[in-house]
Structures are given as structure tokens and as C-alpha cells.
Short mmCIF file of C-alpha atoms and ligand atoms in Angstrom, two decimals:
data_model
loop_
_atom_site.label_atom_id
_atom_site.label_comp_id
_atom_site.label_asym_id
_atom_site.label_seq_id
_atom_site.Cartn_x
_atom_site.Cartn_y
_atom_site.Cartn_z
CA MET A 1 187.73 251.98 -86.62
CA SER A 2 190.94 253.79 -87.41
CA GLU A 3 193.17 250.71 -87.12
CA THR A 4 191.32 248.91 -89.94
CA ALA A 5 193.11 248.59 -93.27
CA PRO A 6 191.97 250.86 -96.10
CA THR A 7 188.62 249.69 -97.40
CA ILE A 8 186.92 249.99 -100.76
CA PHE A 9 183.13 249.73 -100.83
CA ILE A 10 181.77 248.66 -104.20
CA ILE A 11 178.02 249.21 -104.43
CA PHE A 12 176.20 247.66 -107.37
CA GLY A 13 172.95 249.57 -107.82
CA ILE A 14 174.15 252.88 -106.34
CA THR A 15 171.33 254.82 -108.04
CA GLY A 16 168.62 252.47 -106.71
CA ASP A 17 166.04 253.15 -104.04
CA LEU A 18 167.84 251.17 -101.33
CA ALA A 19 171.20 252.83 -101.86
CA GLY A 20 169.62 256.29 -101.75
CA ARG A 21 167.35 255.60 -98.80
CA LYS A 22 169.54 253.41 -96.62
CA LEU A 23 173.11 252.68 -97.72
CA LEU A 24 174.41 256.16 -98.47
CA PRO A 25 172.83 257.75 -95.39
CA ALA A 26 174.23 254.90 -93.27
CA LEU A 27 177.72 255.34 -94.71
CA LEU A 28 177.52 259.08 -94.15
CA ALA A 29 176.36 258.55 -90.56
CA LEU A 30 179.26 256.16 -89.89
CA TYR A 31 181.64 258.61 -91.51
CA SER A 32 180.43 261.47 -89.35
CA LYS A 33 180.79 259.29 -86.23
CA GLN A 34 184.31 258.38 -87.38
CA LEU A 35 183.36 254.73 -87.54
CA LEU A 36 184.58 254.08 -91.06
CA PRO A 37 188.19 253.06 -91.72
CA GLN A 38 190.42 256.11 -91.88
CA GLN A 39 191.18 255.45 -95.53
CA PHE A 40 188.13 254.44 -97.51
CA SER A 41 186.68 254.83 -100.95
CA ILE A 42 183.24 254.07 -102.35
CA ILE A 43 182.73 253.01 -105.95
CA GLY A 44 179.12 253.25 -107.06
CA VAL A 45 178.16 251.10 -110.03
CA ALA A 46 175.01 251.64 -112.10
CA ARG A 47 173.73 252.13 -115.62
CA ARG A 48 172.83 255.83 -115.65
CA PRO A 49 175.13 257.91 -117.85
CA PHE A 50 176.27 260.43 -115.22
CA ASN A 51 179.37 262.52 -115.59
CA ARG A 52 181.34 263.22 -112.41
CA GLU A 53 179.42 266.38 -111.55
CA GLU A 54 176.00 264.91 -112.27
CA PHE A 55 176.83 261.93 -110.08
CA ARG A 56 178.00 264.10 -107.21
CA GLN A 57 174.81 266.14 -107.53
CA PHE A 58 172.70 262.97 -107.49
CA ILE A 59 174.39 261.71 -104.33
CA ARG A 60 174.14 265.08 -102.64
CA GLU A 61 170.41 265.31 -103.31
CA HIS A 62 169.80 261.88 -101.87
CA ILE A 63 171.86 262.40 -98.78
CA ASN A 64 170.44 265.83 -98.04
CA VAL A 65 166.86 264.87 -98.68
CA ARG A 66 167.06 261.93 -96.31
CA THR A 67 169.00 263.37 -93.45
CA GLY A 68 169.56 267.11 -93.43
CA GLN A 69 171.44 266.70 -90.17
CA TYR A 70 175.08 267.07 -91.18
CA ARG A 71 177.39 269.99 -91.67
CA GLU A 72 177.75 270.92 -95.32
CA GLU A 73 181.50 270.47 -95.03
CA ASP A 74 181.22 266.88 -93.78
CA VAL A 75 178.82 266.01 -96.56
CA LYS A 76 181.24 267.44 -99.11
CA HIS A 77 184.19 265.49 -97.69
CA PHE A 78 182.12 262.34 -97.64
CA ILE A 79 181.10 262.76 -101.26
CA ASP A 80 184.76 263.27 -102.16
CA HIS A 81 185.25 259.59 -101.27
CA ILE A 82 182.68 258.38 -103.83
CA GLU A 83 183.45 257.55 -107.44
CA TYR A 84 181.12 256.37 -110.17
CA GLU A 85 181.63 253.51 -112.60
CA GLN A 86 178.92 253.53 -115.22
CA GLY A 87 178.06 250.37 -117.09
CA VAL A 88 175.68 247.56 -117.87
CA PHE A 89 175.96 244.71 -115.37
CA ASP A 90 176.15 242.01 -118.03
CA ASN A 91 178.98 243.62 -119.95
CA GLN A 92 182.40 242.28 -118.98
CA ASP A 93 184.08 245.59 -119.87
CA LEU A 94 182.49 247.11 -116.79
CA TYR A 95 184.37 244.67 -114.56
CA THR A 96 187.67 245.30 -116.34
CA ARG A 97 187.22 249.03 -115.72
CA LEU A 98 186.19 248.34 -112.14
CA ALA A 99 189.38 246.30 -111.59
CA GLN A 100 191.43 249.18 -112.97
CA ARG A 101 189.65 251.71 -110.77
CA MET A 102 190.26 249.54 -107.71
CA GLU A 103 193.89 249.23 -108.67
CA ASN A 104 194.19 253.02 -108.92
CA ILE A 105 192.64 253.47 -105.50
CA GLN A 106 195.01 250.92 -103.99
CA THR A 107 197.97 252.69 -105.55
CA ARG A 108 196.73 255.84 -103.89
CA PHE A 109 196.35 253.99 -100.56
CA LYS A 110 199.77 252.44 -101.16
CA GLN A 111 198.57 249.00 -100.09
CA CYS A 112 196.29 246.08 -100.82
CA SER A 113 192.88 247.10 -99.45
CA ASN A 114 189.83 245.42 -97.98
CA LYS A 115 186.90 245.15 -100.37
CA LEU A 116 183.25 245.10 -99.43
CA ILE A 117 181.16 244.31 -102.48
CA HIS A 118 177.50 245.13 -101.94
CA LEU A 119 174.90 243.68 -104.31
CA SER A 120 172.09 246.19 -103.87
CA VAL A 121 170.20 244.76 -106.85
CA PRO A 122 167.17 242.49 -107.44
CA PRO A 123 167.96 238.78 -107.04
CA ASN A 124 167.77 238.02 -110.77
CA LEU A 125 170.87 240.17 -111.37
CA CYS A 126 173.05 238.62 -108.67
CA GLU A 127 174.15 235.53 -110.59
CA ASN A 128 175.34 237.48 -113.58
CA ILE A 129 177.24 240.00 -111.49
CA LEU A 130 178.91 237.26 -109.44
CA ASN A 131 179.97 235.32 -112.53
CA ARG A 132 181.45 238.41 -114.09
CA LEU A 133 183.19 239.46 -110.89
CA ALA A 134 184.75 236.00 -110.90
CA ILE A 135 185.93 236.26 -114.53
CA ALA A 136 187.64 239.55 -113.61
CA LYS A 137 188.99 237.82 -110.45
CA LEU A 138 187.53 240.59 -108.32
CA HIS A 139 186.40 238.06 -105.73
CA VAL A 140 190.00 237.16 -104.90
CA PRO A 141 191.54 239.14 -102.02
CA CYS A 142 194.75 240.91 -103.03
CA ALA A 143 196.76 239.42 -100.17
CA ASP A 144 196.46 236.32 -98.00
CA LYS A 145 196.41 237.81 -94.54
CA PHE A 146 195.86 241.47 -95.07
CA GLY A 147 193.14 242.80 -97.32
CA TRP A 148 189.98 240.71 -97.23
CA THR A 149 187.17 240.63 -99.77
CA ARG A 150 183.59 240.26 -98.48
CA ILE A 151 180.29 240.15 -100.29
CA LEU A 152 177.01 241.59 -99.02
CA VAL A 153 173.85 240.22 -100.60
CA GLU A 154 170.46 241.88 -100.14
CA LYS A 155 167.19 240.09 -99.55
CA PRO A 156 165.14 238.59 -101.06
CA PHE A 157 167.84 235.97 -101.38
CA GLY A 158 166.87 234.41 -104.70
CA ASN A 159 163.45 234.72 -106.31
CA ASN A 160 162.38 231.32 -105.07
CA ILE A 161 163.88 228.27 -103.40
CA ASP A 162 165.53 227.02 -106.62
CA GLY A 163 167.02 230.45 -107.26
CA ALA A 164 168.26 230.59 -103.67
CA VAL A 165 169.91 227.15 -103.94
CA LYS A 166 171.61 228.20 -107.18
CA LEU A 167 172.77 231.49 -105.68
CA GLU A 168 174.10 229.69 -102.60
CA LYS A 169 176.06 227.27 -104.78
CA LEU A 170 177.57 230.06 -106.79
CA LEU A 171 178.46 232.11 -103.71
CA GLY A 172 179.92 229.02 -102.06
CA SER A 173 182.12 228.35 -105.10
CA LEU A 174 183.58 231.88 -104.98
CA PHE A 175 183.67 232.75 -101.30
CA ALA A 176 184.11 231.05 -97.93
CA GLU A 177 181.10 231.31 -95.57
CA ASP A 178 182.90 233.91 -93.45
CA GLN A 179 183.11 236.18 -96.50
CA ILE A 180 179.37 236.02 -97.26
CA PHE A 181 177.06 238.51 -95.52
CA ARG A 182 173.37 237.89 -96.29
CA ILE A 183 171.45 240.98 -95.30
CA ASP A 184 168.17 240.99 -93.45
CA HIS A 185 168.25 244.47 -92.01
CA TYR A 186 165.61 243.62 -89.41
CA LEU A 187 168.19 241.57 -87.53
CA ALA A 188 170.17 244.76 -86.97
CA LYS A 189 167.33 246.82 -85.53
CA GLU A 190 168.21 247.82 -81.98
CA SER A 191 164.77 246.88 -80.66
CA LEU A 192 165.00 243.41 -82.19
CA GLN A 193 168.50 242.75 -80.95
CA ASN A 194 167.17 243.60 -77.52
CA ILE A 195 164.78 240.64 -77.59
CA LEU A 196 167.59 238.20 -76.84
CA THR A 197 168.88 240.38 -74.00
CA PHE A 198 165.41 240.81 -72.57
CA ARG A 199 164.66 237.11 -72.75
CA PHE A 200 167.94 235.68 -71.56
CA VAL A 201 169.26 238.25 -69.12
CA ASN A 202 166.03 238.73 -67.14
CA SER A 203 165.12 235.58 -65.28
CA LEU A 204 161.54 236.81 -64.89
CA PHE A 205 160.05 235.60 -68.18
CA GLU A 206 162.20 232.69 -69.31
CA PRO A 207 160.43 230.12 -67.06
CA LEU A 208 157.12 231.19 -68.62
CA TRP A 209 158.42 231.15 -72.20
CA ASN A 210 156.66 228.02 -73.40
CA GLN A 211 153.37 226.41 -74.37
CA LYS A 212 152.35 225.91 -70.77
CA PHE A 213 152.02 229.64 -70.16
CA ILE A 214 151.83 231.30 -73.56
CA ASP A 215 148.58 231.22 -75.46
CA ARG A 216 149.61 232.74 -78.81
CA ILE A 217 152.09 235.12 -80.39
CA HIS A 218 151.25 237.78 -82.96
CA ILE A 219 153.99 239.26 -85.15
CA ARG A 220 152.98 242.32 -87.16
CA LEU A 221 154.87 244.38 -89.71
CA LEU A 222 152.30 246.93 -90.80
CA GLU A 223 153.01 249.80 -93.14
CA LYS A 224 151.03 252.90 -93.97
CA GLU A 225 152.96 253.54 -97.19
CA GLU A 226 151.79 252.20 -100.50
CA VAL A 227 154.21 250.49 -102.88
CA GLY A 228 155.25 253.83 -104.42
CA ILE A 229 158.16 253.98 -106.83
CA ARG A 230 159.11 250.39 -106.09
CA ALA A 231 155.90 249.16 -107.74
CA PRO A 232 157.58 247.49 -110.77
CA PHE A 233 159.87 245.49 -108.47
CA TYR A 234 157.23 244.85 -105.81
CA ASP A 235 154.72 243.57 -108.34
CA GLN A 236 157.08 240.72 -109.21
CA VAL A 237 157.68 239.86 -105.58
CA GLY A 238 154.63 240.46 -103.35
CA ALA A 239 154.42 240.90 -99.58
CA LEU A 240 155.19 237.32 -98.61
CA LYS A 241 158.53 237.23 -100.42
CA ASP A 242 159.31 240.89 -99.75
CA VAL A 243 159.06 240.77 -95.97
CA GLY A 244 157.54 237.39 -94.98
CA GLN A 245 160.35 235.09 -96.11
CA ASN A 246 162.85 237.24 -94.24
CA HIS A 247 161.98 240.01 -91.74
CA VAL A 248 158.84 238.43 -90.26
CA LEU A 249 160.37 234.96 -89.98
CA GLN A 250 163.50 236.38 -88.39
CA MET A 251 161.34 238.10 -85.76
CA LEU A 252 159.71 234.75 -85.11
CA ALA A 253 163.13 233.08 -84.83
CA LEU A 254 164.31 235.58 -82.21
CA ILE A 255 161.20 235.29 -80.11
CA ALA A 256 161.09 231.47 -80.24
CA MET A 257 164.74 230.36 -80.22
CA GLU A 258 166.54 228.53 -77.45
CA LYS A 259 169.33 230.16 -75.46
CA PRO A 260 172.50 230.01 -77.55
CA VAL A 261 175.59 228.60 -75.88
CA GLY A 262 178.07 231.41 -75.38
CA PHE A 263 176.20 233.95 -77.54
CA THR A 264 178.64 233.72 -80.44
CA ALA A 265 177.71 234.51 -84.04
CA GLU A 266 177.79 230.82 -84.79
CA THR A 267 175.60 229.66 -81.90
CA ILE A 268 173.06 232.47 -82.32
CA ARG A 269 172.71 231.79 -86.05
CA LYS A 270 172.39 228.05 -85.34
CA GLU A 271 169.58 228.58 -82.83
CA ARG A 272 167.69 230.93 -85.17
CA ALA A 273 168.04 228.36 -87.95
CA LYS A 274 166.73 225.56 -85.68
CA VAL A 275 163.48 227.46 -85.08
CA LEU A 276 162.96 228.05 -88.79
CA LYS A 277 163.66 224.38 -89.42
CA SER A 278 161.02 223.42 -86.84
CA LEU A 279 158.27 225.45 -88.48
CA GLU A 280 155.40 223.16 -89.43
CA ILE A 281 154.72 223.37 -93.13
CA VAL A 282 151.34 224.91 -93.92
CA SER A 283 149.82 222.96 -96.78
CA GLY A 284 146.69 221.11 -97.93
CA LYS A 285 143.52 221.99 -96.05
CA ALA A 286 145.38 224.19 -93.55
CA LEU A 287 146.18 226.63 -96.33
CA LYS A 288 142.60 227.82 -96.63
CA ASP A 289 142.11 228.03 -92.88
CA HIS A 290 145.48 229.44 -91.89
CA VAL A 291 146.46 231.76 -94.70
CA CYS A 292 144.94 234.99 -95.93
CA ARG A 293 146.27 237.06 -98.81
CA ALA A 294 144.94 240.37 -99.96
CA GLN A 295 145.56 243.43 -102.10
CA TYR A 296 144.60 247.03 -101.44
CA TYR A 297 142.02 248.64 -103.70
CA GLY A 298 143.80 250.82 -106.24
CA TYR A 299 147.01 248.75 -106.25
CA GLU A 300 146.42 247.79 -109.89
CA LYS A 301 146.48 251.47 -110.83
CA GLU A 302 149.97 252.03 -109.36
CA LYS A 303 152.53 252.95 -112.00
CA GLY A 304 154.50 249.84 -112.88
CA VAL A 305 151.90 247.29 -111.75
CA ILE A 306 150.60 245.00 -114.48
CA GLU A 307 146.88 245.10 -115.20
CA GLY A 308 144.95 242.46 -113.29
CA SER A 309 148.01 241.76 -111.13
CA PRO A 310 147.35 239.04 -108.52
CA THR A 311 150.25 240.23 -106.34
CA GLU A 312 149.41 240.37 -102.64
CA THR A 313 150.15 243.49 -100.63
CA TYR A 314 149.01 241.84 -97.40
CA PHE A 315 149.24 238.41 -95.81
CA MET A 316 148.37 236.75 -92.55
CA ILE A 317 149.58 233.23 -91.73
CA LYS A 318 148.81 231.12 -88.71
CA CYS A 319 151.61 228.67 -88.10
CA PHE A 320 153.20 226.47 -85.47
CA VAL A 321 156.74 225.79 -84.31
CA GLY A 322 156.93 222.02 -83.98
CA ASN A 323 159.04 221.54 -80.87
CA SER A 324 158.24 220.77 -77.26
CA ARG A 325 158.57 224.39 -76.13
CA TRP A 326 155.99 225.67 -78.58
CA ARG A 327 153.66 222.73 -79.23
CA ASN A 328 150.12 224.02 -80.04
CA VAL A 329 151.00 227.71 -79.63
CA PRO A 330 149.80 229.53 -82.75
CA PHE A 331 152.07 232.19 -84.22
CA PHE A 332 150.21 234.75 -86.33
CA LEU A 333 152.40 236.43 -88.94
CA GLU A 334 150.91 239.53 -90.50
CA SER A 335 152.16 242.20 -92.86
CA GLY A 336 150.70 244.66 -95.30
CA LYS A 337 151.09 247.95 -97.15
CA ALA A 338 148.69 250.92 -97.33
CA LEU A 339 147.28 250.16 -93.89
CA LYS A 340 145.94 252.49 -91.23
CA GLU A 341 149.27 252.88 -89.45
CA SER A 342 152.91 251.87 -89.61
CA LYS A 343 153.70 249.62 -86.71
CA THR A 344 156.01 246.66 -86.19
CA GLU A 345 155.51 244.70 -83.02
CA ILE A 346 155.52 241.28 -81.43
CA CYS A 347 152.75 240.57 -78.94
CA VAL A 348 153.07 237.64 -76.58
CA TYR A 349 149.70 236.69 -75.05
CA PHE A 350 149.87 234.72 -71.82
CA LYS A 351 147.25 232.17 -70.85
CA SER A 352 144.69 233.26 -68.36
CA GLU A 353 143.22 230.41 -66.35
CA ASP A 354 140.17 232.15 -64.92
CA ASP A 355 139.03 234.60 -67.53
CA PRO A 356 140.31 234.53 -71.13
CA ASP A 357 139.58 238.26 -71.44
CA ARG A 358 141.99 239.06 -68.65
CA GLU A 359 145.20 237.94 -70.20
CA ASN A 360 148.64 239.45 -69.63
CA VAL A 361 150.32 240.69 -72.77
CA LEU A 362 153.97 241.47 -73.36
CA ILE A 363 154.51 243.74 -76.34
CA PHE A 364 157.85 244.32 -78.02
CA ARG A 365 157.44 247.47 -80.09
CA ILE A 366 160.05 247.31 -82.82
CA GLN A 367 159.09 250.63 -84.42
CA PRO A 368 158.04 253.41 -84.16
CA ASP A 369 158.18 254.28 -80.43
CA GLU A 370 160.60 251.43 -79.81
CA GLY A 371 160.06 249.90 -76.40
CA ILE A 372 158.45 247.19 -74.31
CA LYS A 373 155.05 247.12 -72.63
CA ILE A 374 153.40 244.72 -70.24
CA ARG A 375 149.69 244.71 -69.73
CA PHE A 376 148.58 243.53 -66.31
CA TRP A 377 145.46 243.82 -64.16
CA ILE A 378 144.78 245.68 -60.95
CA LYS A 379 141.85 245.98 -58.63
CA THR A 380 139.89 249.12 -59.38
CA PRO A 381 140.18 251.34 -56.32
CA GLY A 382 136.97 251.51 -54.33
CA PHE A 383 134.34 249.19 -52.90
CA PRO A 384 133.27 246.98 -55.80
CA MET A 385 135.60 244.07 -56.54
CA THR A 386 136.35 244.81 -60.16
CA VAL A 387 139.60 244.75 -62.10
CA GLU A 388 141.03 246.93 -64.84
CA PRO A 389 144.05 246.78 -67.16
CA LYS A 390 147.19 248.86 -66.64
CA THR A 391 150.49 249.06 -68.45
CA LEU A 392 154.13 248.98 -67.40
CA SER A 393 156.24 250.38 -70.14
CA PHE A 394 159.72 251.22 -71.27
CA LYS A 395 160.53 253.45 -74.24
CA TYR A 396 163.93 253.78 -75.86
CA SER A 397 163.32 257.49 -76.20
CA GLU A 398 163.45 257.75 -72.40
CA LEU A 399 166.99 256.43 -72.53
CA THR A 400 168.30 258.19 -75.57
CA GLY A 401 166.43 261.50 -75.26
CA HIS A 402 166.72 263.18 -78.61
CA MET A 403 169.41 260.80 -79.78
CA VAL A 404 168.18 258.83 -82.76
CA LEU A 405 168.88 255.09 -82.59
CA PRO A 406 171.47 254.07 -85.20
CA ASP A 407 169.84 252.85 -88.37
CA ALA A 408 170.06 249.10 -88.98
CA TYR A 409 172.24 249.66 -92.05
CA GLU A 410 174.82 251.52 -90.00
CA LYS A 411 175.15 248.51 -87.75
CA LEU A 412 175.27 246.10 -90.70
CA ILE A 413 178.03 247.97 -92.52
CA TYR A 414 179.96 248.41 -89.27
CA ASP A 415 179.71 244.68 -88.49
CA ALA A 416 180.57 243.63 -92.04
CA ILE A 417 183.79 245.66 -91.81
CA ALA A 418 184.49 244.09 -88.41
CA GLY A 419 183.73 240.61 -89.82
CA ASP A 420 180.96 239.90 -87.29
CA GLN A 421 178.21 237.80 -88.88
CA THR A 422 175.80 237.63 -85.92
CA LEU A 423 173.28 239.99 -87.51
CA PHE A 424 173.45 238.37 -90.94
CA ALA A 425 171.46 235.34 -92.04
CA SER A 426 173.27 232.04 -92.46
CA THR A 427 172.69 229.81 -95.46
CA ASP A 428 170.61 227.46 -93.25
CA GLU A 429 168.32 230.26 -92.10
CA VAL A 430 167.70 231.38 -95.66
CA MET A 431 166.99 227.85 -96.85
CA TYR A 432 164.66 226.90 -93.99
CA ALA A 433 162.75 230.15 -94.48
CA TRP A 434 162.31 229.30 -98.16
CA LYS A 435 161.24 225.74 -97.28
CA PHE A 436 158.46 227.12 -95.11
CA ILE A 437 157.31 229.77 -97.58
CA THR A 438 157.51 227.73 -100.78
CA PRO A 439 154.46 225.43 -100.29
CA ILE A 440 152.39 228.52 -99.50
CA LEU A 441 153.62 230.34 -102.58
CA GLN A 442 152.96 227.28 -104.72
CA SER A 443 149.34 227.32 -103.63
CA TRP A 444 148.90 231.09 -103.74
CA ALA A 445 146.67 230.90 -106.80
CA ASN A 446 144.22 228.63 -104.94
CA ILE A 447 143.85 231.03 -102.04
CA PRO A 448 141.26 233.68 -102.88
CA LEU A 449 142.71 237.19 -103.10
CA ALA A 450 140.80 239.42 -100.67
CA HIS A 451 140.77 243.22 -100.98
CA TYR A 452 140.99 246.00 -98.43
CA LYS A 453 140.65 249.74 -98.40
CA LYS A 454 143.74 251.92 -98.23
CA GLY A 455 144.14 253.24 -94.72
CA SER A 456 142.15 250.40 -93.19
CA MET A 457 143.30 247.67 -90.78
CA GLY A 458 143.43 245.16 -93.63
CA PRO A 459 140.99 242.58 -95.00
CA LEU A 460 140.18 241.11 -91.59
CA GLU A 461 139.09 244.49 -90.23
C1 BG6 B 501 162.21 246.07 -96.99
C2 BG6 B 501 161.03 245.79 -97.87
O1 BG6 B 501 163.06 244.96 -96.90
O2 BG6 B 501 161.75 246.40 -95.70
C3 BG6 B 501 160.10 246.99 -97.92
O3 BG6 B 501 161.51 245.48 -99.17
C4 BG6 B 501 159.71 247.38 -96.51
O4 BG6 B 501 158.94 246.70 -98.67
C5 BG6 B 501 160.94 247.56 -95.67
O5 BG6 B 501 159.00 248.61 -96.60
C6 BG6 B 501 160.60 247.83 -94.23
O6 BG6 B 501 161.77 248.17 -93.56
P1 BG6 B 501 161.76 249.25 -92.40
O7 BG6 B 501 163.15 249.23 -91.88
O8 BG6 B 501 161.38 250.54 -93.04
O9 BG6 B 501 160.76 248.77 -91.44
#
């Protein structure tokens, strides 16, 4: 990306879990692949009172712990591009200093630079930061044609539907839609992007992709890890808002959407949004029958979780997409923490006319062991006329050997610099996802909270 103008990355929440685990390693990976603009600078913003050396040490520890795959020299050069601006997000002085620091960098670059402002903070802090950025005029690009300003906003987008509407309004008043990048990092996972290719490039399955031939679809995002150091944040959010409102629904959108005309960012986002809009609201009696929420035993004892917390660490929802393609096909959405294994996959079960136990299944494995499997039936060799299941499979590792697939955040940052919004959620997608989730959340208290053992398959085991 050497022809790109100099770019300044401003990361609010640089000392947070996400920045340490995903953003910094992704930036380092892009840097080492020479995919960042030739001239770039990163300004990390957070509250911790680090001096320059302490900050560098902090960054180094995070990057090394997570990757350990770069030459010491490259890591050092990368860290040389990072500066720290310490301050409290609701103090306007911070933004004045930030403006000055950006000015200094631009003087060094000798030109107006692109700015990518990343809000890697919980949703309740976004409004304040945006308002203060606006007072300091940091949302205004420094030149009309050259030197854009873009904003990246992390999920969950708002704490609830009202918060999301408010946030949208505020963002819309400061930025044009093509400057707003709403992150759902699942959209950028290689194995998820491949769903559209698989569906629309191979003519084999598309004729079968409807209620006539598909019996049900199961979308699972299962995690072995407990809530860990994110417990104080997680306890306020819960599984449904943490991954249901976004990652799981985006997986559903990709598997159920219509073929977009021309495969542009606009048409793809429109088709994903249409699916989310068509989701039948789960409410009333259906809530008890179609929704399960649960918490793992011991969750209450996690540091940062309030005593007697009713927060769910697991959910399962049965829902329907109300259009002619998917009429009466149940979609099961499931996610949980502290389960037996970490596994994200989408299983498409085909109808079997003769024997319901002998169905064909198409499995998209999103992670780990990214790939695709098809279960089919063969005649068992020999005299008796019996059948048995076999699998056709493809694994990404066969293609890439030891090469690790690029992390979703690498792709997101790369695309945000390029201005490609395909892998970012549109305002419609975010709103329709909230519209589907909100009635469930409003009735959460009426749905009994089940419990499950850590390391088990969940409450429905
Ligand atoms: C995040 C959630 O968005 O996604 C986490 O906040 C979850 O709770 C994570 O663990 C899963 O992402 P990945 O890429 O590790 O599957």
C-alpha cells in the first residue's frame, strides 16, 4: 500500500484487551507484510499514566506474548511508530493535546494525512468521545480531496436498540456513511467470506438452497474459554449481546442471503440487511419454546462478576427467516463460554425423503480447522444391502500448508485504509439485528436461567 497517503491511526483504548489481543498484532502483521502505508503513525490513547518507556514496554510485552513470530528488529521499528497520549476520555484537554500531536506528526510527514480513528472502547464511552472529538474538530479531514478521516466503531454497537439509534444519529451528524466502519470481525474471517464464493460460484448447491431441500440450519459459536479478565465488561453484556446480536446473526445473513447484484460493497451489505430484516420476531409463547439461556456453574465467582448475576454465558435460539426461500426452515443459533470445545461452524441439514436418519449435511467449519465437509451415504461393501456415512472434506490447511490465515483484524484494517466497506456492517444491518434481539432481551427475566457444568456441551447436553 505504498501509494497511500501518510496515515495516522488513533486508537482509543490502546491498553485494553482488544487492542492487545487483536489490533496491535494485526497492525504489526500488516507492517511486516508491507501492507501499511509507507508513512504511518499510531497514537494510542488511554488512561494509564505511562511514561514513554513504560508504554513501549507495555506494547512490546503484548506483541511478543501474542505472536513471537517476528524479528526483534521489525518489532522495534514498528514500536517506533507508536506514541502514547494519556488522558481521561471525558476531559476536553485530552483532545486538544491529541490535535496538537496530530499536527506535529503531519508537520513531520509534510502533508495533510489520512486519519483512522478506532473506538476500541465499550459502547457507553463512544458518545462522549465522539462529542469531544467534534468539539476539537478532529472529525474534519484536513483537506477536501486528499487526507480522509474515517471512524472505526467496535461491536456491540450501542448497549441496546435506543443506544444504537442515538449512536447512529451522532455518527451520522459527524461523518458521511462512507467514513463510518462498524466492525464485526466475523465478517472478515476468511472461512466466512468463503461462504458467498462457495454458494454463488458453485452451481451445485444453489438450486438446493431453499426450504424445499433444506431441513434446518444450525449455527454454533462455542468457546472453551471462560469469561476471564473481561468478566466486569461481560457481566454487563451477556452472551446474546456479546456475540448473538452481531457475529451469529452475520453468519446467518451470509448463509441465507440472496445473490447480490454485481458483488459490490453496497449490494452485499443490502442483501445481508434484507435477511436480518426478514427474521421473524421471537416473542410471546415462542420465547419459552424457542429460547434457552444459561450460565456456567462458577460464573458468579469470577472476579468482576456481581453476586447473584443473572447474566447468561450461553444461549440457544430457534428462529425463522420469513421469506419464500426459507419458509418453515428452523435456524438454530447457539453460543456459549466454558464449553467442552471451541468450535464455530454452520451445519446445513438436507431433507431426507426416505429415512430422516440418513440426511446429507454440509458443514462450514469457521474455526478451528477451517474448511468444508459434506456427509453423504454409501453402500457398505459386501453382500448385505446396508449403507454407511462418509465424508468429503476440504481443509484450508491443505492449501496454505504452514501459512497461517490472516487474522480478521488484518483484513479489516487493510480494507478500512482502502475504503472498502464490504466487510463492515451497515447501519441497516445493525438496526435490524437489534430489532430481532430486543424483544428477546426484554423478556430475558421471564426465561428461566439454566445452568451447565464447565467443560460440558451446555445445558441441553
Ligand atoms: C468477541 C466477543 O467479539 O468475539 C468475545 O466479545 C468472543 O466474547 C470473541 O470470545 C470471539 O472471537 P474469535 O475471533 O476469537 O472467534
